[in-house]
PDB file of C-alpha atoms in Angstrom:
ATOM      1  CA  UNK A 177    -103.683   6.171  -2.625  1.00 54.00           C
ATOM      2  CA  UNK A 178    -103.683   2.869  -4.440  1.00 81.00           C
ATOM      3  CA  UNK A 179    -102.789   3.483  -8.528  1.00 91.00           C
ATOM      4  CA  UNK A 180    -105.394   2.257 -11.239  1.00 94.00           C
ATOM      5  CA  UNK A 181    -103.892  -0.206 -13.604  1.00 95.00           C
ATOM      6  CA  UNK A 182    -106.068  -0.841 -16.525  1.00 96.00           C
ATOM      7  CA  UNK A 183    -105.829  -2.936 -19.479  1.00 96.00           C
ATOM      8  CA  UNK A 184    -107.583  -2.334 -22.394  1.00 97.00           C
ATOM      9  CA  UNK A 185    -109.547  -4.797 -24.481  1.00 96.00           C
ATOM     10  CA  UNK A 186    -107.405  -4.721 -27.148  1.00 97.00           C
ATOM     11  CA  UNK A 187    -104.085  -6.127 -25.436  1.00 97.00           C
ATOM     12  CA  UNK A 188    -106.536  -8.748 -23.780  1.00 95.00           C
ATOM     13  CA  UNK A 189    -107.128  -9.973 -27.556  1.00 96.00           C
ATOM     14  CA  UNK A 190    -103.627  -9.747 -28.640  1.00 97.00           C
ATOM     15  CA  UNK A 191    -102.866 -11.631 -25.043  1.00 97.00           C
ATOM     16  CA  UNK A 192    -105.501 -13.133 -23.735  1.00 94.00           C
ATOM     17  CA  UNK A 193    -103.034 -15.747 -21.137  1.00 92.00           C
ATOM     18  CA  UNK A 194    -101.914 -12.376 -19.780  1.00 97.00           C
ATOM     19  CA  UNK A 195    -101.579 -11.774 -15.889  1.00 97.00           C
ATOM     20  CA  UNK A 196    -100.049  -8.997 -13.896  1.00 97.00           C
ATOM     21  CA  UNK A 197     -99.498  -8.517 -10.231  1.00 97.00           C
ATOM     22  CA  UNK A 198     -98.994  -5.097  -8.682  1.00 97.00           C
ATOM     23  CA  UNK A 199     -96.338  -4.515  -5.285  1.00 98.00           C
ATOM     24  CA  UNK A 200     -97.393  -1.148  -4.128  1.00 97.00           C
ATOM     25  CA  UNK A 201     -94.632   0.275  -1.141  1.00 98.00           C
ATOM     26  CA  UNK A 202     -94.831   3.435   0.270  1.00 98.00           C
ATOM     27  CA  UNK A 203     -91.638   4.385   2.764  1.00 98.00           C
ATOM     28  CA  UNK A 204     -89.077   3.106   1.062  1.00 98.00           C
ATOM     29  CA  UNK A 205     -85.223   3.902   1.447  1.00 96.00           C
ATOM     30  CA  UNK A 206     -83.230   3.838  -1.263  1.00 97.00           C
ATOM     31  CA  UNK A 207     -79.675   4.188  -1.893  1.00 97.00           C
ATOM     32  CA  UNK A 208     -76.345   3.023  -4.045  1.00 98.00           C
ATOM     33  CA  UNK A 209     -75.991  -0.931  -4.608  1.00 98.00           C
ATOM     34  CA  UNK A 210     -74.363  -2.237  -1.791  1.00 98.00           C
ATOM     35  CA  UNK A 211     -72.959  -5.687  -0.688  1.00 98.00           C
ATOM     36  CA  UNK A 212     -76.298  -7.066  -0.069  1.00 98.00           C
ATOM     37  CA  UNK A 213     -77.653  -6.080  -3.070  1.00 98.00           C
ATOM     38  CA  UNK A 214     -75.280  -7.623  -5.152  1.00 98.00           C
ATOM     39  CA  UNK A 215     -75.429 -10.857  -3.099  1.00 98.00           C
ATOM     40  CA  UNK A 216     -78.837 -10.909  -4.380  1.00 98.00           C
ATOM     41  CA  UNK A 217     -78.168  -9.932  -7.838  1.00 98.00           C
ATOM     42  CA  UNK A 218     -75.382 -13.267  -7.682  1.00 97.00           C
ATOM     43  CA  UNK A 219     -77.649 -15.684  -6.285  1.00 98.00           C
ATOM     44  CA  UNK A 220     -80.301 -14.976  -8.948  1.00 98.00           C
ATOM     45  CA  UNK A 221     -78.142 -15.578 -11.681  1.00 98.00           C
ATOM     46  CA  UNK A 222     -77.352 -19.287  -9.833  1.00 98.00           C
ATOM     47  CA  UNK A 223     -81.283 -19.513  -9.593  1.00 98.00           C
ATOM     48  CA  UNK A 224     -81.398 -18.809 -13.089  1.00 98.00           C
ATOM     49  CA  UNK A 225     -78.618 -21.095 -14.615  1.00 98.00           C
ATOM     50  CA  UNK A 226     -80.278 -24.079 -12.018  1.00 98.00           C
ATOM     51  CA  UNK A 227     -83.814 -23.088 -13.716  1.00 97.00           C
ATOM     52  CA  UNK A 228     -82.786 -22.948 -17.313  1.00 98.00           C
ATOM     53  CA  UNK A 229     -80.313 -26.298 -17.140  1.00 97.00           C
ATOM     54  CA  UNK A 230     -77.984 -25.790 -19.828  1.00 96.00           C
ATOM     55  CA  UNK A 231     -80.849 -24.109 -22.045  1.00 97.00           C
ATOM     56  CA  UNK A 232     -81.005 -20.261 -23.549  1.00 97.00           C
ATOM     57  CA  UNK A 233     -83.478 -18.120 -21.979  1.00 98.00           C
ATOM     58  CA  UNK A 234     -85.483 -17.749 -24.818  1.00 97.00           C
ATOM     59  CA  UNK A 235     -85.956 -21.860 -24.835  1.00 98.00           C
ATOM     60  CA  UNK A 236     -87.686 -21.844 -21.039  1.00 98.00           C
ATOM     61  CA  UNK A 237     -91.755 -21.788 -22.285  1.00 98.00           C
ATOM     62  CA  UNK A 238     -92.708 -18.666 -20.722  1.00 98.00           C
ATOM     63  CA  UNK A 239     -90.024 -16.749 -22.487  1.00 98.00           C
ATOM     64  CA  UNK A 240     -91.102 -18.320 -25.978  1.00 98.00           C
ATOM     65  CA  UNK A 241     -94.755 -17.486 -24.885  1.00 98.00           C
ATOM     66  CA  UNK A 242     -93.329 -13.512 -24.400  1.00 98.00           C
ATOM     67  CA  UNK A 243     -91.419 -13.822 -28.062  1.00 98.00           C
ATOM     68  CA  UNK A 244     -94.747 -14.752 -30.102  1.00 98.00           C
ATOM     69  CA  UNK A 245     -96.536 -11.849 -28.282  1.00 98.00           C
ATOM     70  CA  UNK A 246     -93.741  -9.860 -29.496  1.00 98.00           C
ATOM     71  CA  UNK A 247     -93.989 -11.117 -33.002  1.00 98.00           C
ATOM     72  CA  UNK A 248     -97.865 -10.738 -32.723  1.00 97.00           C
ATOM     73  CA  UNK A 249     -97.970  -6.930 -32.218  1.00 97.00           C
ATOM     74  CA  UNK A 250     -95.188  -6.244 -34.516  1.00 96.00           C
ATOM     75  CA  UNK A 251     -91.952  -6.727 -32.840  1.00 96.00           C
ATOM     76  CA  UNK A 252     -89.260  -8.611 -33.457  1.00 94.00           C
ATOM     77  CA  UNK A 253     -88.107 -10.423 -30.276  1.00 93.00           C
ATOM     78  CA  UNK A 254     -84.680 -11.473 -31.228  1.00 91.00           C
ATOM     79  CA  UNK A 255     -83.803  -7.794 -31.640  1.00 93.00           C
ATOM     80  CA  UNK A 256     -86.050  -6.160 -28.573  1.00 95.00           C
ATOM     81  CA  UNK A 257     -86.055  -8.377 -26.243  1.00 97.00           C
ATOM     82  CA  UNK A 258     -88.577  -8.823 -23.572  1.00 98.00           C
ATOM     83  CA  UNK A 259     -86.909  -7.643 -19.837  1.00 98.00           C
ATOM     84  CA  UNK A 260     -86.567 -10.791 -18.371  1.00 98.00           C
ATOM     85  CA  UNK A 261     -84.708 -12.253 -21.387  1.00 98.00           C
ATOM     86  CA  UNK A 262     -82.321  -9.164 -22.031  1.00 98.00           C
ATOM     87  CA  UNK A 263     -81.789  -9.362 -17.997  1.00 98.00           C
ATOM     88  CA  UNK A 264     -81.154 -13.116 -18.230  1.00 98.00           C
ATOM     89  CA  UNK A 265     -78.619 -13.201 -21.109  1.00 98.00           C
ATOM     90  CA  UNK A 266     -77.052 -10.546 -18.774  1.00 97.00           C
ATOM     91  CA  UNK A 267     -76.885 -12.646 -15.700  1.00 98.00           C
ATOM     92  CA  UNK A 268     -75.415 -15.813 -17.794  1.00 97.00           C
ATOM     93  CA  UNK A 269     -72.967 -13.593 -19.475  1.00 95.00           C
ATOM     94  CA  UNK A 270     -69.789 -12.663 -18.252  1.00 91.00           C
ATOM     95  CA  UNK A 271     -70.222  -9.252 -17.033  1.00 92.00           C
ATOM     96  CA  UNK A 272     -73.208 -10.369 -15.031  1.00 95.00           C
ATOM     97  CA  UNK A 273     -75.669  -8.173 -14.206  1.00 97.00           C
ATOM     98  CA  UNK A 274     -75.779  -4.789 -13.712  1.00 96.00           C
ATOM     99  CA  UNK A 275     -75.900  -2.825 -10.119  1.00 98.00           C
ATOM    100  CA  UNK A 276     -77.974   0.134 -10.758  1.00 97.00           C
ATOM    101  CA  UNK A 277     -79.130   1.181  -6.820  1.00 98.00           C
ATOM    102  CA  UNK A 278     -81.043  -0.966  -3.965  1.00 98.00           C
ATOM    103  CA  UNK A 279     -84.517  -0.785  -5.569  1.00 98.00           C
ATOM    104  CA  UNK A 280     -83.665  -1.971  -8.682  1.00 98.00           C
ATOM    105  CA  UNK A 281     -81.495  -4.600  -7.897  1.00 98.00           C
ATOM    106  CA  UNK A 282     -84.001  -6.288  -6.083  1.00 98.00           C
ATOM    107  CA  UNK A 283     -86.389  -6.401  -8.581  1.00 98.00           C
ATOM    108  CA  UNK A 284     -84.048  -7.188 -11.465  1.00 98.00           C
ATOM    109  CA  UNK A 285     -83.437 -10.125  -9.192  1.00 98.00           C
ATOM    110  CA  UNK A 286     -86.563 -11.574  -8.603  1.00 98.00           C
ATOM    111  CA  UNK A 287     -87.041 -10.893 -12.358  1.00 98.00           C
ATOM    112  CA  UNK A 288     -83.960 -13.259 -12.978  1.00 98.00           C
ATOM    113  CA  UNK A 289     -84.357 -15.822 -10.624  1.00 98.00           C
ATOM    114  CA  UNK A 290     -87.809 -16.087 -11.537  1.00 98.00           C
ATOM    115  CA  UNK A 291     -87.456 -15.180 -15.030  1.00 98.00           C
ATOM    116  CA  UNK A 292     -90.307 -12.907 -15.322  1.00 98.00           C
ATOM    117  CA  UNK A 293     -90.284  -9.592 -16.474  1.00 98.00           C
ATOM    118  CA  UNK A 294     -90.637  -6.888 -13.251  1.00 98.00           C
ATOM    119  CA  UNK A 295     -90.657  -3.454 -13.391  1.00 97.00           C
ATOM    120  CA  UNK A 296     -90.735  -0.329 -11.188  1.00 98.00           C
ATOM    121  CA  UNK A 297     -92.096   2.755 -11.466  1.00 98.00           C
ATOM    122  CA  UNK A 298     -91.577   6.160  -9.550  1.00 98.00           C
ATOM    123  CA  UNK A 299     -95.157   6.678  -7.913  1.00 97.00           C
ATOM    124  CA  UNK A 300     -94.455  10.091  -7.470  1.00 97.00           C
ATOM    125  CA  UNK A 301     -93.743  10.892 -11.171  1.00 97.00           C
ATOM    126  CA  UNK A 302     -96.724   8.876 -12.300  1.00 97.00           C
ATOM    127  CA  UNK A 303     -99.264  11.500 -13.533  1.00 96.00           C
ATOM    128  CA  UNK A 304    -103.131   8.934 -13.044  1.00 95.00           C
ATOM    129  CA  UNK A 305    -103.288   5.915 -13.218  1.00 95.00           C
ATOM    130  CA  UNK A 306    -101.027   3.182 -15.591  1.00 97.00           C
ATOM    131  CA  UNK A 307    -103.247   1.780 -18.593  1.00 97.00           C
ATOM    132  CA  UNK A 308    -101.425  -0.532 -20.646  1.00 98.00           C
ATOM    133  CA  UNK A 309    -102.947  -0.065 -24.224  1.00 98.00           C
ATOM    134  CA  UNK A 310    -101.963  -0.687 -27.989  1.00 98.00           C
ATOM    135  CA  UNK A 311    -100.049   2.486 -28.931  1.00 98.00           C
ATOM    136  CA  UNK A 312    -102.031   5.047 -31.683  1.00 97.00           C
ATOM    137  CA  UNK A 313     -97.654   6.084 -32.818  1.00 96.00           C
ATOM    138  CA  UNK A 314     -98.681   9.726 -31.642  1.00 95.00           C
ATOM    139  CA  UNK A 315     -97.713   9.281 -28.084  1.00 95.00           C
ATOM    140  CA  UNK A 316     -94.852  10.615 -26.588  1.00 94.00           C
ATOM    141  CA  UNK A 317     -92.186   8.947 -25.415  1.00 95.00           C
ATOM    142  CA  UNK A 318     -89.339  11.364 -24.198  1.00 92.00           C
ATOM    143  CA  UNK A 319     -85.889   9.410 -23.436  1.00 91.00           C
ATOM    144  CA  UNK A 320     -82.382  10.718 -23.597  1.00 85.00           C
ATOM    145  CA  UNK A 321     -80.167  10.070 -26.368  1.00 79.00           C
ATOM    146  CA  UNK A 322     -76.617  11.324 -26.557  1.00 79.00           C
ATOM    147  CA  UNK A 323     -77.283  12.967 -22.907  1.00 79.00           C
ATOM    148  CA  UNK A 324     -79.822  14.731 -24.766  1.00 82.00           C
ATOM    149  CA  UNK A 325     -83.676  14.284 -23.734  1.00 86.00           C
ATOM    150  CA  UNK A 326     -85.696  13.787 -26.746  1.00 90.00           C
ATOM    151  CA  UNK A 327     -89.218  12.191 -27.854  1.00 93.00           C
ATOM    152  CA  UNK A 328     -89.735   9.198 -29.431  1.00 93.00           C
ATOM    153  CA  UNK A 329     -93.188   7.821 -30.573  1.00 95.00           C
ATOM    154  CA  UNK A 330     -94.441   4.350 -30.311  1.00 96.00           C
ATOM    155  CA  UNK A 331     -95.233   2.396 -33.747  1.00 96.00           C
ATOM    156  CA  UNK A 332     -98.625   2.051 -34.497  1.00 97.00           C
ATOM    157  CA  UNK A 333    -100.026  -1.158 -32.584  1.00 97.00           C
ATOM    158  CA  UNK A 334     -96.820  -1.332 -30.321  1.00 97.00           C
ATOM    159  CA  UNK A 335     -98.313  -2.433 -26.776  1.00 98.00           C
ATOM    160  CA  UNK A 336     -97.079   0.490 -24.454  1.00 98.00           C
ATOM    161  CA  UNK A 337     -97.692   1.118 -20.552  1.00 98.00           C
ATOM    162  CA  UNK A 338     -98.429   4.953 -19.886  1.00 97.00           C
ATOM    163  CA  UNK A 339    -100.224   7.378 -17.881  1.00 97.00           C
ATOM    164  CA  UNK A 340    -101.478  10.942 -17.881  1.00 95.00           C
ATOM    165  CA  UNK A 341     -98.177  12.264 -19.303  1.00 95.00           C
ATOM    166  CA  UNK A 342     -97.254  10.167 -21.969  1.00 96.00           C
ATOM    167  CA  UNK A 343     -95.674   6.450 -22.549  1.00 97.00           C
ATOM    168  CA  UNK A 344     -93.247   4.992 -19.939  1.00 97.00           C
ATOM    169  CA  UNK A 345     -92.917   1.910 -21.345  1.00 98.00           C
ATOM    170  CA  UNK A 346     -92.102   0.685 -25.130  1.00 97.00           C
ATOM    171  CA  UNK A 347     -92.784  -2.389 -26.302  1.00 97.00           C
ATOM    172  CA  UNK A 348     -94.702  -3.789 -23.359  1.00 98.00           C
ATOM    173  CA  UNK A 349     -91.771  -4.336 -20.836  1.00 98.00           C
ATOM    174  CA  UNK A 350     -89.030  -3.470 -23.539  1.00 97.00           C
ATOM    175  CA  UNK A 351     -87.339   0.076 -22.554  1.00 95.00           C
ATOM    176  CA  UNK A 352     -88.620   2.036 -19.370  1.00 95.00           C
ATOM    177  CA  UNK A 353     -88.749   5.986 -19.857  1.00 95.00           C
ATOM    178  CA  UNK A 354     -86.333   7.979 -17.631  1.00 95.00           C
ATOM    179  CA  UNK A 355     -89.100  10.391 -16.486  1.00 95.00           C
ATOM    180  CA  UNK A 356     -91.168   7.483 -14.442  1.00 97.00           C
ATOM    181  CA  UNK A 357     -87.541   5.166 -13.036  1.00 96.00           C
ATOM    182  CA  UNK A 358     -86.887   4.367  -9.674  1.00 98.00           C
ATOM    183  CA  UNK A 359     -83.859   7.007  -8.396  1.00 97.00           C
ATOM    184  CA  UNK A 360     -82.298   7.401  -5.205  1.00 96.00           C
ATOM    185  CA  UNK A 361     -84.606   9.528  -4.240  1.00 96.00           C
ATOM    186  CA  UNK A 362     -87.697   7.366  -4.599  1.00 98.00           C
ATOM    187  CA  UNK A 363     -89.760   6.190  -1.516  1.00 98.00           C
ATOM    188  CA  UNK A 364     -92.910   5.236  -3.330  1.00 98.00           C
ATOM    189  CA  UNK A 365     -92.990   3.357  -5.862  1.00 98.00           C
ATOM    190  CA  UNK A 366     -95.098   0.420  -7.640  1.00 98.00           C
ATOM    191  CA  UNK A 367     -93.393  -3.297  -9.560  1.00 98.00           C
ATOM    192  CA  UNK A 368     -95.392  -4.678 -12.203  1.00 98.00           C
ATOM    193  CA  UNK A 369     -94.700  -8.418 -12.174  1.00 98.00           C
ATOM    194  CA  UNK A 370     -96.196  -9.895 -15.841  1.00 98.00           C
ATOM    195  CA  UNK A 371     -96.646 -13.447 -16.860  1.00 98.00           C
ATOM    196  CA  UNK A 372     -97.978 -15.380 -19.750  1.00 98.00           C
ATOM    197  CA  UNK A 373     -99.530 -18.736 -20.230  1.00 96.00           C
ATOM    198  CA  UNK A 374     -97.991 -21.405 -19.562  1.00 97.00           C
ATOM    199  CA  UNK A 375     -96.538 -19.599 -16.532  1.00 97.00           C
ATOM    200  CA  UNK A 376     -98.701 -20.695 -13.400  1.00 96.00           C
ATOM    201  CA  UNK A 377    -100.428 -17.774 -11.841  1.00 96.00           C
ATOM    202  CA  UNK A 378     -98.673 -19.423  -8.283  1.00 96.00           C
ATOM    203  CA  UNK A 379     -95.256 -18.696  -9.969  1.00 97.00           C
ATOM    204  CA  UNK A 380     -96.386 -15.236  -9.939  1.00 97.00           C
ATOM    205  CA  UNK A 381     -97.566 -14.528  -6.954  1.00 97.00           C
ATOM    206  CA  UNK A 382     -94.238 -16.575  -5.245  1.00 97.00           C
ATOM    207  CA  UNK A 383     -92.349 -13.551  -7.148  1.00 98.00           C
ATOM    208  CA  UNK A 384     -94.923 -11.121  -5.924  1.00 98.00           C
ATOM    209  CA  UNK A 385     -94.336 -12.115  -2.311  1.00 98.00           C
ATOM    210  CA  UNK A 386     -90.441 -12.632  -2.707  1.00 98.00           C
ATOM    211  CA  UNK A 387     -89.892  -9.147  -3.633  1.00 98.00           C
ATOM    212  CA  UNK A 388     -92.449  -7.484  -1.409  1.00 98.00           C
ATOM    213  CA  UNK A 389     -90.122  -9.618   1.579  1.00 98.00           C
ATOM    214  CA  UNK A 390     -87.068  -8.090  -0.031  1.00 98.00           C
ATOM    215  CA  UNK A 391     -88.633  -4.600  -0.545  1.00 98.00           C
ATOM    216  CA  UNK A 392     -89.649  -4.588   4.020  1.00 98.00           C
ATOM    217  CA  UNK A 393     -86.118  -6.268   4.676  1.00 97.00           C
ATOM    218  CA  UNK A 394     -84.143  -3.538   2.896  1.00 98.00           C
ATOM    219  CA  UNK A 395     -86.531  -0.519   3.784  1.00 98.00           C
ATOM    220  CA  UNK A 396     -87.893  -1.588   7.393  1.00 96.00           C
ATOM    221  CA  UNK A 397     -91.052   0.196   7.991  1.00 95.00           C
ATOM    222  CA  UNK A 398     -92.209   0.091   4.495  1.00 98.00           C
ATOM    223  CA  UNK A 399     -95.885  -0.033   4.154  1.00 97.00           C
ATOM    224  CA  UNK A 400     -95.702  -2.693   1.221  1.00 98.00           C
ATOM    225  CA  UNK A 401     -99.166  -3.875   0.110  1.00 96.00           C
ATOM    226  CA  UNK A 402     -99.189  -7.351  -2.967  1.00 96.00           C
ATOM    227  CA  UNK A 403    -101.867  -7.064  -4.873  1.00 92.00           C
ATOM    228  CA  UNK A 404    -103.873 -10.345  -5.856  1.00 85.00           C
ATOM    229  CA  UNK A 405    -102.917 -11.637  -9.342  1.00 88.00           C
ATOM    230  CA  UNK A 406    -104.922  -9.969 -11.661  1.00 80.00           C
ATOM    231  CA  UNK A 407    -105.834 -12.043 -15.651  1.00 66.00           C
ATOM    232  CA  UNK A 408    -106.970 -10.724 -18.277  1.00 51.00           C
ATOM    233  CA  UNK A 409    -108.661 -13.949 -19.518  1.00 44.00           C
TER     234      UNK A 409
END
């Protein structure tokens, strides 16, 4: 069954250059970073440093473009950064980036190399469909802190992705919830690819198809289904 994204009429005012693209894969294997993985994860940071040529990620246009939406709905970007810039300073830093299992990596590299923000989501834990909406602050938004789970709530106005259940995303793309993450043990799952003007919609849907060739390569059999760019403009 195909999941319902919507987004509501007030994020397309706060963002009206705002596109998304959907990967929906059903079949999947998962499993512990491997060699392969973090071959990928390498070669997106090189993507990356070739991209950005000597500039900081939050100089390339589409990352400014994220930062004033930021700013726009309350946020400050220099302190919650946007995915694909906290994932970028990551890749350029010493430590490189993390290796959290096969799913993951692969979209946190397309998200570097391409430097757009990606995310992935447990279909199987999604309760409905994923509406991506300008938070009321009563929603819950249960995370772990000191190994402890506990529930946050959104600020008023804070642009949130959630379903039936509750947020699973702060701050747009900022912090994914635990409850909705792709494990080990997920074969279904759906990555959100977002972009904002100036990005072309083409860059998108190169990212879109990149990780959907990643996605049948490392879990053969998949039945992996890209979903046409959709914009909110």
């Amino acid at each position: 069954m195909t999941l319902t994204l919507t987004v509501s009429d007030e994020v397309r005012a706060l963002a009206p250059g705002f596109t998304h693209l959907a990967v929906e894969a059903h079949g999947l294997v998962n499993g512990p970073s491997d060699e392969a993985s973090s071959a990928l994860l390498d070669d997106a940071a090189r993507r990356l440093a070739a991209r950005l040529d000597g500039r900081a990620p939050h100089e390339d246009p589409h990352m400014a473009a994220w930062r004033a939406v930021y700013t726009a709905f309350g946020s400050k970007p220099s302190r919650t950064r946007n995915s694909a810039e906290a994932l970028a300073r990551r890749a350029l830093a010493d430590g490189g980036l993390p290796r959290i299992n096969l799913l993951v990596d692969l979209y946190n590299a397309v998200s570097v190399a391409h430097l757009i923000p990606v995310g992935g989501e447990d279909l199987d834990l999604v309760r409905g469909g994923m509406r991506l909406v300008r938070a009321t602050g009563e929603e819950d938004f249960v995370t772990v802190a000191g190994g402890e789970e506990s529930v946050e709530h959104p600020d008023a106005g804070e642009v949130v992705w959630c379903d039936a259940a509750g947020v699973t995303c702060r701050r747009w793309n900022w912090r994914q919830g635990p409850r909705t993450r792709l494990t080990e043990r997920t074969a279904s799952a759906v990555f959100l690819l977002e972009g904002l003007a100036p990005l072309p919609v083409a860059e998108l849907a190169s990212a879109g198809a990149e990780l959907a060739e990643l996605l049948q390569k490392f879990s053969p059999g998949a039945d992996v289904e890209v979903r046409a760019p959709e914009s909110v403009a």
